[in-house]
Amino acid sequence: MRDPNPSDMRSWVAVAAWVGVLFVLSTTFFSPVRTGAVLEPIVRWFVPAISGQTLDVAHGLLRKAAHFVVYGVLFFLLVRGPLRGREGLALLVCVAVAFLDEGHQMLVPGRGDSLYDVALNTTGALFARFLSAAVNEVRRDAVRPLAEPSS
């Protein structure tokens, strides 16, 4: 049996820590009421004349954007770490974590589960997948010699 590579273990620790962050974000400490209490003064500072209705929409959009971003980060941690070269598996791990996260929220007072959030989380991870592929293609093109112009 092969001994685990310490750098592989560290990359899993980073992934596990990030998944821990995701589950903390699913607690009552990050419920809409609590995040609204933090975000409202910040948004009002930037846009003092914002209406209550527009503020509610901005709050909702910021919360949904967070879903997208944090699962994109999870995907990058996976493909730059323990699942390097296995993007499909990394995407499946992101989807599994998204379902577990929403299942966790079913049990938390003040939080609710949503398949739309699972879809949004998955979309963030999928976007990160496409971004990763684009970056890899640009890197390949940067090291490939330019073709001689034909005369």
CSV table of C-alpha atoms in Angstrom, one decimal:
chain,number,residue,atom,x,y,z
A,1,MET,CA,0.0,0.0,0.0
A,2,ARG,CA,1.3,3.4,-0.9
A,3,ASP,CA,1.9,6.1,1.8
A,4,PRO,CA,-0.3,9.2,1.3
A,5,ASN,CA,1.6,12.2,-0.1
A,6,PRO,CA,1.6,15.0,2.5
A,7,SER,CA,0.9,17.6,-0.2
A,8,ASP,CA,-2.2,15.6,-1.2
A,9,MET,CA,-3.3,15.5,2.4
A,10,ARG,CA,-2.9,19.3,2.7
A,11,SER,CA,-5.0,19.9,-0.4
A,12,TRP,CA,-7.8,17.8,1.1
A,13,VAL,CA,-7.5,19.8,4.4
A,14,ALA,CA,-8.0,23.0,2.3
A,15,VAL,CA,-11.1,21.4,0.7
A,16,ALA,CA,-12.5,20.2,4.0
A,17,ALA,CA,-11.9,23.6,5.6
A,18,TRP,CA,-13.8,25.3,2.7
A,19,VAL,CA,-16.7,22.8,3.0
A,20,GLY,CA,-16.7,23.7,6.7
A,21,VAL,CA,-17.1,27.4,5.8
A,22,LEU,CA,-20.0,26.5,3.5
A,23,PHE,CA,-21.8,24.7,6.3
A,24,VAL,CA,-21.2,27.6,8.7
A,25,LEU,CA,-22.7,29.9,6.0
A,26,SER,CA,-25.8,27.6,6.2
A,27,THR,CA,-26.4,28.3,9.9
A,28,THR,CA,-28.7,30.8,11.5
A,29,PHE,CA,-25.7,33.2,11.8
A,30,PHE,CA,-26.0,33.8,8.1
A,31,SER,CA,-29.8,33.8,7.8
A,32,PRO,CA,-31.4,36.5,5.6
A,33,VAL,CA,-32.4,38.5,8.7
A,34,ARG,CA,-28.8,38.6,10.0
A,35,THR,CA,-27.1,39.2,6.6
A,36,GLY,CA,-29.6,42.0,5.9
A,37,ALA,CA,-28.6,43.7,9.2
A,38,VAL,CA,-25.0,43.8,7.9
A,39,LEU,CA,-25.6,44.5,4.2
A,40,GLU,CA,-28.3,47.1,4.6
A,41,PRO,CA,-26.1,49.9,6.1
A,42,ILE,CA,-23.4,49.1,3.5
A,43,VAL,CA,-25.7,49.4,0.6
A,44,ARG,CA,-27.4,52.5,2.0
A,45,TRP,CA,-23.9,54.1,2.4
A,46,PHE,CA,-23.3,53.5,-1.4
A,47,VAL,CA,-26.9,54.4,-2.4
A,48,PRO,CA,-28.5,56.6,0.2
A,49,ALA,CA,-31.8,57.0,-1.7
A,50,ILE,CA,-32.4,53.3,-2.3
A,51,SER,CA,-36.0,52.2,-1.6
A,52,GLY,CA,-36.8,49.4,0.8
A,53,GLN,CA,-38.0,47.2,-2.0
A,54,THR,CA,-34.9,47.7,-4.1
A,55,LEU,CA,-32.8,47.1,-1.0
A,56,ASP,CA,-34.6,43.8,-0.5
A,57,VAL,CA,-33.9,42.8,-4.1
A,58,ALA,CA,-30.2,43.8,-3.8
A,59,HIS,CA,-29.9,41.8,-0.6
A,60,GLY,CA,-31.4,38.7,-2.3
A,61,LEU,CA,-29.1,39.1,-5.3
A,62,LEU,CA,-26.0,39.5,-3.1
A,63,ARG,CA,-27.0,36.3,-1.2
A,64,LYS,CA,-27.5,34.4,-4.5
A,65,ALA,CA,-24.3,35.7,-5.9
A,66,ALA,CA,-22.5,34.3,-2.8
A,67,HIS,CA,-23.9,30.8,-3.7
A,68,PHE,CA,-22.4,31.1,-7.1
A,69,VAL,CA,-19.0,32.3,-5.9
A,70,VAL,CA,-18.4,30.0,-3.0
A,71,TYR,CA,-19.1,26.9,-5.1
A,72,GLY,CA,-16.8,28.2,-7.8
A,73,VAL,CA,-14.1,28.4,-5.1
A,74,LEU,CA,-14.8,24.9,-4.0
A,75,PHE,CA,-14.4,23.7,-7.6
A,76,PHE,CA,-11.0,25.5,-7.9
A,77,LEU,CA,-9.8,24.1,-4.6
A,78,LEU,CA,-10.7,20.6,-5.9
A,79,VAL,CA,-9.1,20.8,-9.3
A,80,ARG,CA,-6.0,22.7,-8.2
A,81,GLY,CA,-5.6,20.2,-5.4
A,82,PRO,CA,-6.7,16.6,-4.8
A,83,LEU,CA,-8.7,16.2,-7.9
A,84,ARG,CA,-6.3,17.7,-10.4
A,85,GLY,CA,-7.0,16.5,-13.9
A,86,ARG,CA,-10.4,15.1,-12.8
A,87,GLU,CA,-12.7,18.1,-13.5
A,88,GLY,CA,-15.8,15.9,-13.9
A,89,LEU,CA,-15.3,14.3,-10.5
A,90,ALA,CA,-14.7,17.7,-8.9
A,91,LEU,CA,-18.0,18.9,-10.4
A,92,LEU,CA,-19.8,15.9,-9.0
A,93,VAL,CA,-18.3,16.5,-5.5
A,94,CYS,CA,-19.5,20.1,-5.7
A,95,VAL,CA,-23.1,18.9,-6.6
A,96,ALA,CA,-23.0,16.4,-3.7
A,97,VAL,CA,-21.9,19.1,-1.3
A,98,ALA,CA,-24.6,21.4,-2.6
A,99,PHE,CA,-27.3,18.8,-1.9
A,100,LEU,CA,-25.8,18.1,1.6
A,101,ASP,CA,-25.7,21.8,2.3
A,102,GLU,CA,-29.3,22.3,1.4
A,103,GLY,CA,-30.2,19.2,3.4
A,104,HIS,CA,-28.5,20.7,6.4
A,105,GLN,CA,-30.5,24.0,5.9
A,106,MET,CA,-33.7,21.9,6.2
A,107,LEU,CA,-32.8,21.3,9.8
A,108,VAL,CA,-31.7,24.8,10.7
A,109,PRO,CA,-34.3,27.2,12.2
A,110,GLY,CA,-34.6,30.3,10.1
A,111,ARG,CA,-33.2,28.7,7.0
A,112,GLY,CA,-34.8,26.9,4.2
A,113,ASP,CA,-33.8,24.4,1.6
A,114,SER,CA,-34.1,25.0,-2.1
A,115,LEU,CA,-33.4,23.0,-5.2
A,116,TYR,CA,-32.9,26.4,-7.0
A,117,ASP,CA,-29.9,27.0,-4.6
A,118,VAL,CA,-28.5,23.6,-5.5
A,119,ALA,CA,-28.8,24.6,-9.2
A,120,LEU,CA,-27.2,27.9,-8.5
A,121,ASN,CA,-24.3,26.3,-6.6
A,122,THR,CA,-23.8,23.8,-9.4
A,123,THR,CA,-23.8,26.7,-11.9
A,124,GLY,CA,-21.1,28.4,-9.9
A,125,ALA,CA,-19.0,25.2,-10.0
A,126,LEU,CA,-19.7,24.7,-13.7
A,127,PHE,CA,-18.7,28.3,-14.5
A,128,ALA,CA,-15.5,27.7,-12.6
A,129,ARG,CA,-15.0,24.5,-14.7
A,130,PHE,CA,-15.4,26.5,-18.0
A,131,LEU,CA,-13.1,29.3,-16.6
A,132,SER,CA,-10.5,26.7,-15.7
A,133,ALA,CA,-10.7,25.2,-19.2
A,134,ALA,CA,-10.3,28.6,-20.8
A,135,VAL,CA,-7.3,29.4,-18.6
A,136,ASN,CA,-5.7,26.1,-19.5
A,137,GLU,CA,-6.3,26.8,-23.2
A,138,VAL,CA,-4.7,30.2,-23.0
A,139,ARG,CA,-1.7,28.7,-21.2
A,140,ARG,CA,-1.3,26.1,-23.9
A,141,ASP,CA,-1.5,28.8,-26.6
A,142,ALA,CA,1.0,30.9,-24.8
A,143,VAL,CA,3.7,28.2,-24.9
A,144,ARG,CA,2.9,27.0,-28.4
A,145,PRO,CA,5.2,28.6,-31.0
A,146,LEU,CA,3.5,31.0,-33.4
A,147,ALA,CA,3.1,29.7,-36.9
A,148,GLU,CA,5.1,31.4,-39.6
A,149,PRO,CA,3.0,33.6,-41.8
A,150,SER,CA,2.5,32.1,-45.2
A,151,SER,CA,3.7,34.1,-48.2
